[in-house]
Short mmCIF file of C-alpha atoms in Angstrom, two decimals:
data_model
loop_
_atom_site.label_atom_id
_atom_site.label_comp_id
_atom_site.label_asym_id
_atom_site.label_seq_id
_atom_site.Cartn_x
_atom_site.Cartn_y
_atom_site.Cartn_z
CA UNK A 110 73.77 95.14 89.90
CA UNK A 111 73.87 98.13 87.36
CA UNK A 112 73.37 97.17 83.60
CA UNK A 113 77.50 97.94 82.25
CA UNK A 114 76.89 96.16 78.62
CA UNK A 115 76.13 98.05 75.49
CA UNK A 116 73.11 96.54 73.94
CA UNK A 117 73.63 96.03 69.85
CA UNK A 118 71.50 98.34 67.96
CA UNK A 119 68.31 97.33 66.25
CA UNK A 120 68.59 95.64 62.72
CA UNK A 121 70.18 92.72 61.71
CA UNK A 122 73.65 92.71 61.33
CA UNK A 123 74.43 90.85 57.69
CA UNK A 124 78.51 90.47 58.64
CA UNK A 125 76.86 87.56 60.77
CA UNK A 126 75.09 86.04 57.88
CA UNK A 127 77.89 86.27 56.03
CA UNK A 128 80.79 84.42 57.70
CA UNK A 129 78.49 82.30 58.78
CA UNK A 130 77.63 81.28 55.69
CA UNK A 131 81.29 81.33 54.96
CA UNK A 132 81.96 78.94 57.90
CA UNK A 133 79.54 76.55 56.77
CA UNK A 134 81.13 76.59 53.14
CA UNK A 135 84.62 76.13 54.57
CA UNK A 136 83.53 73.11 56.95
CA UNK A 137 81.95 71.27 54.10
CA UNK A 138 85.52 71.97 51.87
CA UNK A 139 87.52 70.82 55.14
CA UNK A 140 85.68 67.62 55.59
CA UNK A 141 86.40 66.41 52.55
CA UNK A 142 90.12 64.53 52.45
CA UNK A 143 92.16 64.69 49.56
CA UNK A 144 90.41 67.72 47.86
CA UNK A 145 92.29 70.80 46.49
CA UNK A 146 89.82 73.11 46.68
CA UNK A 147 89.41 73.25 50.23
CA UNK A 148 92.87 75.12 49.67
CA UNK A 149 90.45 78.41 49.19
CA UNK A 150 89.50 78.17 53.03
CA UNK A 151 91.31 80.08 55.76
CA UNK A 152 93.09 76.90 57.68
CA UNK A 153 95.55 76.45 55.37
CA UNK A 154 96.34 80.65 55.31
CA UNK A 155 97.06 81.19 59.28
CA UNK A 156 96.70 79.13 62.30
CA UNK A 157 92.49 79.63 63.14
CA UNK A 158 89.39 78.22 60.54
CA UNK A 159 85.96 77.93 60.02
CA UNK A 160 85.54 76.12 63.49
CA UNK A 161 86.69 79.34 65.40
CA UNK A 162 84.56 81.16 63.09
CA UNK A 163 81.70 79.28 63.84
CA UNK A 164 81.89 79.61 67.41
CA UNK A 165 82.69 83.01 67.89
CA UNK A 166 79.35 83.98 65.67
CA UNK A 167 77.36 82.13 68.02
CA UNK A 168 78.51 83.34 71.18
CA UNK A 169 77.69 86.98 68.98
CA UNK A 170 74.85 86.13 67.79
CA UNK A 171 73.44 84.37 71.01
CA UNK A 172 74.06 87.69 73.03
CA UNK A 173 72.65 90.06 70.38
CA UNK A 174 69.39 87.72 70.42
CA UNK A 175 68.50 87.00 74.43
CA UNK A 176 70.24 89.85 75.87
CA UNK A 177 67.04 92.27 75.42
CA UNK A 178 65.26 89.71 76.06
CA UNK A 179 66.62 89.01 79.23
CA UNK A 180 66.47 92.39 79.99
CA UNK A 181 63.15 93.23 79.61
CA UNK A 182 61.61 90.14 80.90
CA UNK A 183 63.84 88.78 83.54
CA UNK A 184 65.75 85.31 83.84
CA UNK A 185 63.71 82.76 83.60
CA UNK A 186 62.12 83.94 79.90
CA UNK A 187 65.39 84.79 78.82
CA UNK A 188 67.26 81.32 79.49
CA UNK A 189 64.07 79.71 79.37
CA UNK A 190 64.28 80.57 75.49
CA UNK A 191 68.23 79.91 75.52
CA UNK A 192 67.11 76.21 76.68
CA UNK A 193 64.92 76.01 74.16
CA UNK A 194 67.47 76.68 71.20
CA UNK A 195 69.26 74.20 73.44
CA UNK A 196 66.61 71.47 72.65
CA UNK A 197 66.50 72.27 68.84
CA UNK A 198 70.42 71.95 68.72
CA UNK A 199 69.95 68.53 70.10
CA UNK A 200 67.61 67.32 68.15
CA UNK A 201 69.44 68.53 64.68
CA UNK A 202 72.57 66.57 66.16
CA UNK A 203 70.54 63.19 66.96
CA UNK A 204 68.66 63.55 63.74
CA UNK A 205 72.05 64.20 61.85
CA UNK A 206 73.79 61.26 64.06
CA UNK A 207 71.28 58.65 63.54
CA UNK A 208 71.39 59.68 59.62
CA UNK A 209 75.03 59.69 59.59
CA UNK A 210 75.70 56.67 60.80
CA UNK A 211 73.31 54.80 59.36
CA UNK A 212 74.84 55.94 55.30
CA UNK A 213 78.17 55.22 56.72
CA UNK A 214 76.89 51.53 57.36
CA UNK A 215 74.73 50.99 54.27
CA UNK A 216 78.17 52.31 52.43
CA UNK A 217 80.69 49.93 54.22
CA UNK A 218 77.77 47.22 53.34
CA UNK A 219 76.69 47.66 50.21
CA UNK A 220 80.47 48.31 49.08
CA UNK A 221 82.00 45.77 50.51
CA UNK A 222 84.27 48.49 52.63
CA UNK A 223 84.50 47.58 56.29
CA UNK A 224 87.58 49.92 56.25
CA UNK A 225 84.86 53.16 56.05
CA UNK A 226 83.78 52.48 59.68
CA UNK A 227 86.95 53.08 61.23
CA UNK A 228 87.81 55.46 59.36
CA UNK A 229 84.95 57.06 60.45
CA UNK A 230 84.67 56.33 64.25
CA UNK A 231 82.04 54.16 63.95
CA UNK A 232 83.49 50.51 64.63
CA UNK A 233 81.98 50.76 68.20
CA UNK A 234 78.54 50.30 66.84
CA UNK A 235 79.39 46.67 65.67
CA UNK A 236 80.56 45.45 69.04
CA UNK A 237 78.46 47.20 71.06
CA UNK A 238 75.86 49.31 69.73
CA UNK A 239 72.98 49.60 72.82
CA UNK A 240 76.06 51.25 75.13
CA UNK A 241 77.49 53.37 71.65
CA UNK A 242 73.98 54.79 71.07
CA UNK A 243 73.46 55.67 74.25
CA UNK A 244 76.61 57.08 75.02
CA UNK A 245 75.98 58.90 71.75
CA UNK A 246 72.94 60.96 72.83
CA UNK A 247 74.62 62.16 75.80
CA UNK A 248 77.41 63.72 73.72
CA UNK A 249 80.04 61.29 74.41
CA UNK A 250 80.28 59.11 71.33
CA UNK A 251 80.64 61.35 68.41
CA UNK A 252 81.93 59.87 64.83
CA UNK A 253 84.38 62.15 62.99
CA UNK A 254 82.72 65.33 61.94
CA UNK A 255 80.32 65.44 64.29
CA UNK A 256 82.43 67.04 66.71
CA UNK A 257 81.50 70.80 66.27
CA UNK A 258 77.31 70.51 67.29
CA UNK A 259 78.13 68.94 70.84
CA UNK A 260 80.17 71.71 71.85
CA UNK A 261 77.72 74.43 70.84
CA UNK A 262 75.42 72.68 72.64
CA UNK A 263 77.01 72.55 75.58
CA UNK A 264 77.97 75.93 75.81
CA UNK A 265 74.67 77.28 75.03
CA UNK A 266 73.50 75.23 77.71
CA UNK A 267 75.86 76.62 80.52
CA UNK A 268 75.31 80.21 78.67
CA UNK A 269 71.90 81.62 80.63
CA UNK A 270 74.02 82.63 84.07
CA UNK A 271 76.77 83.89 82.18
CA UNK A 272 74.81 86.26 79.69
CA UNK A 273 72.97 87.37 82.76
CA UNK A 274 76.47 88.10 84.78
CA UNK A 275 78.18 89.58 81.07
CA UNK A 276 74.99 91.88 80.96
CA UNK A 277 76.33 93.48 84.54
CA UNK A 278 79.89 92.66 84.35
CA UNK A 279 81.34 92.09 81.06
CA UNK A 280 84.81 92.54 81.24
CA UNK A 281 85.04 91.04 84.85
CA UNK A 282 82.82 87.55 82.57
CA UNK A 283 85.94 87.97 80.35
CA UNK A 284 88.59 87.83 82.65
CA UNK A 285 87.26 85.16 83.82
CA UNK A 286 87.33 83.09 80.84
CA UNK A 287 90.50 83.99 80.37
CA UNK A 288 91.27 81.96 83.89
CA UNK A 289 89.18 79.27 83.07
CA UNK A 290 91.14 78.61 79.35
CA UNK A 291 94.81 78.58 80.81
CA UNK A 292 93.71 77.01 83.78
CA UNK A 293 92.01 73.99 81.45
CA UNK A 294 95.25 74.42 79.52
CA UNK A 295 98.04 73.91 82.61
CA UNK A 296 95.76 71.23 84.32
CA UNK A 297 94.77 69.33 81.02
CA UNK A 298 90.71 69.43 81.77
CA UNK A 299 88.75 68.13 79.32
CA UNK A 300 85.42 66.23 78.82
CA UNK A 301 85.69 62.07 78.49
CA UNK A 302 84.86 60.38 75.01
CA UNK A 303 83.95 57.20 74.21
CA UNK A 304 85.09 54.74 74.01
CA UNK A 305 88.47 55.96 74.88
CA UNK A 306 90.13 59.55 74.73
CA UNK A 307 88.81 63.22 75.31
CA UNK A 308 86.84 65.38 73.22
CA UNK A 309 88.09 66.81 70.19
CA UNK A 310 87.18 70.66 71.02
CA UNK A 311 87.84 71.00 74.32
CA UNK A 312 85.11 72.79 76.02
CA UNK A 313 86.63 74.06 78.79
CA UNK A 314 89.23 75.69 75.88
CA UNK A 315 86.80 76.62 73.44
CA UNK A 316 84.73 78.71 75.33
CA UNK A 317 87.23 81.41 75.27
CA UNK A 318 85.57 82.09 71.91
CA UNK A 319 82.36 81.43 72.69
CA UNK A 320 82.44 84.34 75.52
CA UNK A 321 84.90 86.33 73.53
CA UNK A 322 81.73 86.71 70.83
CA UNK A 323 79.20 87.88 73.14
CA UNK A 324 81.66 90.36 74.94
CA UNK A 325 81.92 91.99 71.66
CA UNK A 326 78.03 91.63 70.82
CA UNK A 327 77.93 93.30 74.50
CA UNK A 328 80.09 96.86 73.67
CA UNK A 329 83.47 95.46 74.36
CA UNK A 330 84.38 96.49 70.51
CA UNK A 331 82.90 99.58 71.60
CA UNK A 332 85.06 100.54 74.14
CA UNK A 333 87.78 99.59 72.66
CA UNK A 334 87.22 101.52 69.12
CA UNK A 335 90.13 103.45 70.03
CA UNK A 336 92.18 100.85 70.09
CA UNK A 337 91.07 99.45 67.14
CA UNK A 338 91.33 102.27 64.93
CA UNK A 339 95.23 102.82 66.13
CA UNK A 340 97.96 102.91 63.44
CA UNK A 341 100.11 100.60 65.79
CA UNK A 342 97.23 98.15 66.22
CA UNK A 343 97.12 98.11 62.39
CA UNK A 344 100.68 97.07 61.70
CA UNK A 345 100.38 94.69 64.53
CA UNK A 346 97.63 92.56 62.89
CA UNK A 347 98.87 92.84 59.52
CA UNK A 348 102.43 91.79 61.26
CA UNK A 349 100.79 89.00 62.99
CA UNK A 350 98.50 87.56 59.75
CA UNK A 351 102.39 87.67 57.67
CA UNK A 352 103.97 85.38 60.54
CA UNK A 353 101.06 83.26 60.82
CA UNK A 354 101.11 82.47 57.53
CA UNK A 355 105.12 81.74 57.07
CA UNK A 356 104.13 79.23 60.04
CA UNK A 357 101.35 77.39 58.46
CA UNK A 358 103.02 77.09 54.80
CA UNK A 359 106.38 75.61 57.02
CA UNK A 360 103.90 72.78 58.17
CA UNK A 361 102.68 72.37 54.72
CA UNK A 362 106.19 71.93 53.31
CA UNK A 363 108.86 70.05 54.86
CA UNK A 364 111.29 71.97 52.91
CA UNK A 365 110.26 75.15 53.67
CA UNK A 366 109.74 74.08 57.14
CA UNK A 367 113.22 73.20 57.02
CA UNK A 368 114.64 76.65 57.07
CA UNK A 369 113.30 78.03 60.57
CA UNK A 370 114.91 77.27 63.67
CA UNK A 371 113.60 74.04 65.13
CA UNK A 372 112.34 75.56 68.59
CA UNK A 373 110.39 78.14 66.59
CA UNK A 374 109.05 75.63 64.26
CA UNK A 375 107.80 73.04 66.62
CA UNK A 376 106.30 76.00 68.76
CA UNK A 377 103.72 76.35 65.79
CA UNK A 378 103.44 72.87 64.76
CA UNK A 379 101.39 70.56 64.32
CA UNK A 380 98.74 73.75 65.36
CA UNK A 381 96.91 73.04 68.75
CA UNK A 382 93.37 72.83 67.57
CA UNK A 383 92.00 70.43 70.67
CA UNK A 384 92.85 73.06 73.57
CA UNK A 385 92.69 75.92 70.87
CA UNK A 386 96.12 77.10 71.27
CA UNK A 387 97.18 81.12 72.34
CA UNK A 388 98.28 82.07 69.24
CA UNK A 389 95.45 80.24 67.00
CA UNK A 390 93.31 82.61 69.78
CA UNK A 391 94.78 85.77 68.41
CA UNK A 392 94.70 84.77 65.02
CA UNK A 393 91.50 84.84 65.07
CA UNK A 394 91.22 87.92 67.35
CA UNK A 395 93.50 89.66 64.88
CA UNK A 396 90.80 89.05 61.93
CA UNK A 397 88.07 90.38 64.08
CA UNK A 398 90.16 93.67 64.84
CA UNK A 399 89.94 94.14 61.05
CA UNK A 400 86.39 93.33 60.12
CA UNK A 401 85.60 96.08 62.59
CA UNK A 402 87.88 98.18 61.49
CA UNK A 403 87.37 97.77 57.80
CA UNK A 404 83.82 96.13 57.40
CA UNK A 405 81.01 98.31 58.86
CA UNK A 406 77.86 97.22 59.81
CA UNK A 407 76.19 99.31 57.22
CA UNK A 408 78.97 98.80 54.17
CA UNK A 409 77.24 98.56 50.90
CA UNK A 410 79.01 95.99 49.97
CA UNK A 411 76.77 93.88 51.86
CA UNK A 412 73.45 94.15 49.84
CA UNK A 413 75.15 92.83 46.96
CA UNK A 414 74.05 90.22 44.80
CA UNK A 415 76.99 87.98 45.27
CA UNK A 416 76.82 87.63 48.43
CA UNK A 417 73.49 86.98 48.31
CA UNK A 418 73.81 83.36 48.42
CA UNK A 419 76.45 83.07 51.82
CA UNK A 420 74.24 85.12 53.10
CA UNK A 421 70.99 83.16 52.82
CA UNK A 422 73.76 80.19 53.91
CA UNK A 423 74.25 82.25 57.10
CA UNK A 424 70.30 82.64 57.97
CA UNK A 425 70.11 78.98 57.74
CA UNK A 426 72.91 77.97 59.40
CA UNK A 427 71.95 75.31 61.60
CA UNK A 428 70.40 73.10 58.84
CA UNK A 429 72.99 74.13 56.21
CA UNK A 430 75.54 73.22 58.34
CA UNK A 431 74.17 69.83 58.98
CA UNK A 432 73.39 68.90 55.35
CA UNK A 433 76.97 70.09 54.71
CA UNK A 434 78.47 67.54 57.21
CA UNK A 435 76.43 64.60 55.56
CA UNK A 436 77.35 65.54 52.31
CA UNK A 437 81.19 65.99 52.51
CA UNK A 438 80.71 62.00 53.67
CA UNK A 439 79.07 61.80 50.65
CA UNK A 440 81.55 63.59 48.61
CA UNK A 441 84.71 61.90 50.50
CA UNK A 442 83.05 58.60 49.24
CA UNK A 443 82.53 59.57 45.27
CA UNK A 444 86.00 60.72 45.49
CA UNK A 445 87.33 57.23 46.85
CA UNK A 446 85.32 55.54 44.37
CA UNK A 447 85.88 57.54 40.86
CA UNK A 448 89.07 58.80 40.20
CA UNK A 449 90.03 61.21 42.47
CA UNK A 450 91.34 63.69 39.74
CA UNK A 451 90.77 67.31 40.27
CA UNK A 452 87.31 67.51 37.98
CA UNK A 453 86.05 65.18 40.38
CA UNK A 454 87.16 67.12 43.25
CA UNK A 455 86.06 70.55 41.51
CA UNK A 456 82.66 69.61 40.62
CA UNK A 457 82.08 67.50 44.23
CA UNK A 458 82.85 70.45 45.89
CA UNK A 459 80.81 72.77 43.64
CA UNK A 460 77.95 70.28 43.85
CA UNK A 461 77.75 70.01 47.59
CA UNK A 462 78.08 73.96 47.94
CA UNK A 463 75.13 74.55 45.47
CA UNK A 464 72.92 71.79 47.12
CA UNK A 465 73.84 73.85 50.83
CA UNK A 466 72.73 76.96 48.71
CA UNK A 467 69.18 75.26 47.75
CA UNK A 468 68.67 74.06 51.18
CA UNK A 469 68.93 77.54 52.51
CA UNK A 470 67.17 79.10 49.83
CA UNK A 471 64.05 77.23 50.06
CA UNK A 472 63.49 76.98 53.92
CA UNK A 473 63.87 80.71 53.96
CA UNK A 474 61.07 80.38 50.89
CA UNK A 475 59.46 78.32 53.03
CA UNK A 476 59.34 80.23 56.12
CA UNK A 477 57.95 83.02 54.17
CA UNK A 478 54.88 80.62 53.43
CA UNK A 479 54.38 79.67 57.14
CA UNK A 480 53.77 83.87 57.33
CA UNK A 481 49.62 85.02 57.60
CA UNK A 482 49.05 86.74 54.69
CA UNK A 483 48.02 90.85 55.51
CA UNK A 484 44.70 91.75 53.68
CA UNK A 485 45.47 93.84 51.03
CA UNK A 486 44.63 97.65 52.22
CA UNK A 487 41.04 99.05 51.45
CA UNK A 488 41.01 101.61 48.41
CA UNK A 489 40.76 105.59 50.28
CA UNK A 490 37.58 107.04 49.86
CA UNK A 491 37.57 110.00 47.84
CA UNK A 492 35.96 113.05 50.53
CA UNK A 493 32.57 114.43 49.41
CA UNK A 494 32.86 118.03 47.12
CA UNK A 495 32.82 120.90 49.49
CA UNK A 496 29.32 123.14 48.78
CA UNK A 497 30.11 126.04 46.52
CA UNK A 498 30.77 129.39 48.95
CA UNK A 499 27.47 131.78 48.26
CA UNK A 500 28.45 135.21 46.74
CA UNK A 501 28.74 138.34 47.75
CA UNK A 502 25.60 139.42 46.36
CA UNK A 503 23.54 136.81 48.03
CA UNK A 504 21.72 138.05 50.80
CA UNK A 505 23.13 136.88 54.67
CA UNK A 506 19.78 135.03 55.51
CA UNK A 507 20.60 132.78 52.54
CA UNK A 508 24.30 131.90 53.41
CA UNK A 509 22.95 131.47 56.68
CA UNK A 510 20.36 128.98 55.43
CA UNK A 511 23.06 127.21 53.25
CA UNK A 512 24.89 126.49 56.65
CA UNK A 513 21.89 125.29 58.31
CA UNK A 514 19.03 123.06 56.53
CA UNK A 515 17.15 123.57 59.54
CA UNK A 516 16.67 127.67 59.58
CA UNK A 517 13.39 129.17 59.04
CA UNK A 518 12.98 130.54 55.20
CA UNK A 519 12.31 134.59 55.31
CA UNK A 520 10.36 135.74 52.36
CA UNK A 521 10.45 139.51 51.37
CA UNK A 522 6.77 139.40 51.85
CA UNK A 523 6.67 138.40 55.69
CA UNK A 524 9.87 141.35 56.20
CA UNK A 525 7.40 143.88 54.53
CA UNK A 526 4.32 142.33 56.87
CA UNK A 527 6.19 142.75 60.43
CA UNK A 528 7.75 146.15 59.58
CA UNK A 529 3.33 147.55 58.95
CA UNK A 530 2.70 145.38 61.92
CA UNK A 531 2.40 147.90 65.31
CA UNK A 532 5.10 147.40 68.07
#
């Protein structure tokens, strides 16, 4: 079939870095009960958050890396290397689960708190811990805030054919997970969890978003620039961002909740976040519409200095967002046992966000070391002085002899010898 997709161009595109590195900010703020300043982040401002964020960037960001690669050198390399970052995924989450759990029971333990392991999802472990590990590393068993890793990974998994189909057909890919999210929707599909109950991010839901990033890695902003860059398209979003957010402060506020129409109230809330609901979809959609419209890949803006940092957040995002999830358990837990007041939830929040920054900072320091070192280049070496040009009132025998060492010298006493010599 005939290549249709639009191929990003070269360079790396720093709006990635950046709301990634705002996603993984956000999800450490979110985790964290009881905390004002996760007020900042974008869930409590419309109906979509961090999550959808984080998805949609790597469905993006997965095209823009293995669709050239796929391209150039067929199939098997290309999801051969999608498998890989499959296998790294994996291993973060099993790392970060075995870790995770094990603080949450040293902290119920040394504390004296067996309350922290429910809370937490973890009370399986006690009764049965050979079947909860195991069930564990194949995705099922997944204590709270652990729930975003096991998605990605299974929709990177299942990605390879449908990159390979988007690269030929990628609004036809679309469509079709369009079907496949109201079709999960109207027949309630979803994964089983364990012990009891269904995933948290429905995969068959959530990969609406996933796809929906790599169509637009793949040229479907492209085509659809026009569209974008409408007037009516304008006032639509900015429309649909005003009544998002009168719907999310009503489910903030029973008393401002009270004023709206009960049909139209419960239509919004609570907000669908499991199957990712249609209009949390094209909330998110909406914001996208006006990055592109208003954020170029090329803005200035970008090289700043204060972004600096959510950027470098971005380029790591995989370990920054797992050293995030352990610490909002570990700022959850100061916050339960100091005081609770807002210093404490300032400076916990600060504190986490700066050790996220470090983390990034120093494995991209780090993979700068792991980088051969280029000789330095040899010094140029200055060309030998041309021979001064022979004047005018030189003779031609010797500016012939200057170009050639190896002419025969002429005196004026052999030219005087051949012209008494006879013929």
């Amino acid at each position: 079939m005939e290549i249709q997709a639009i191929l990003p161009s070269k360079g790396r595109d720093l709006r990635l870095d950046l709301f990634r590195g705002i996603a993984n900010w956000a999800i450490y703020l979110d985790h964290i009960p009881n905390n004002v300043v996760n007020w900042i982040t974008t869930r409590n401002w419309g109906f979509s958050d961090a999550a959808d964020l984080f998805v949609f960037i790597s469905g993006y960001t997965a095209s823009f890396v293995y669709a050239k690669m796929m391209l150039e050198r067929g199939f098997i390399v290309g999801g051969t290397r999608l498998t890989k970052r499959v296998w790294q995924l994996y291993v973060a989450h099993i790392v970060l689960f075995v870790i995770y759990i094990v603080a949450i029971g040293y902290v119920a333990e040394r504390f004296s708190d067996p309350e922290i392991i429910n809370e937490f999802n973890i009370a399986g472990l006690v009764a049965n811990p050979g079947e909860t590990f195991r069930q564990g590393l194949l995705l099922k068993f997944k204590p709270v805030n652990l729930d975003v890793l096991p998605l990605y990974i299974v929709l990177m998994g299942l990605f390879p054919p449908v990159l390979w189909l988007m690269l030929r057909r990628p609004d036809a890919v679309m469509i079709g997970s369009f079907v496949l999210y109201f079709a999960a929707r109207y027949f309630e599909w979803n994964l089983q969890a364990f012990p009891e109950g269904t995933w948290y991010f429905n995969p068959f839901c959530w990969q609406l978003l996933f796809v929906f990033g790599a169509w637009c890695a793949l040229g479907g902003t492209v085509r659809s620039r026009s569209l974008i860059n409408s007037r009516g398209m304008l006032w639509f979003c900015i429309a649909y961002l005003v009544f998002a957010l009168i719907m999310t402060m009503a489910g903030r506020f029973e008393e401002f909740g009270d004023l709206f129409p009960r049909w139209l109230y419960d239509a919004f809330n609570p907000n669908d976040k499991t199957n990712l609901a249609p209009y949390r979809f094209l909330h998110f959609a909406v914001i996208v519409v006006l990055v592109i419209r208003f954020v170029p890949k090329d803005w200035k803006g970008l090289e700043s200095r204060i972004f600096e940092p959510l950027i470098k957040c971005g380029q790591q995002s995989l370990a920054v967002f797992c050293v995030g999830v352990f610490l909002s358990f570990v700022a959850h837990f100061e916050l339960t046992m100091s005081s609770g007041s807002l210093l404490a939830q300032i400076l916990v929040s600060a504190a986490g966000i700066a050790m996220m920054t470090l983390v990034a900072y120093y494995i991209s320091w780090s993979k700068q070391q792991d980088k051969p070192v280029r000789p330095a280049p040899k010094p140029a070496v200055a060309p030998a002085p041309a021979a001064p040009a022979a004047s005018a009132a030189e003779p031609q025998v010797a500016r012939s002899q200057l170009q050639d060492d190896s002419a025969p010298v002429v005196s004026p006493a052999m030219i005087a010898a051949a012209r008494s010599s006879p013929e």
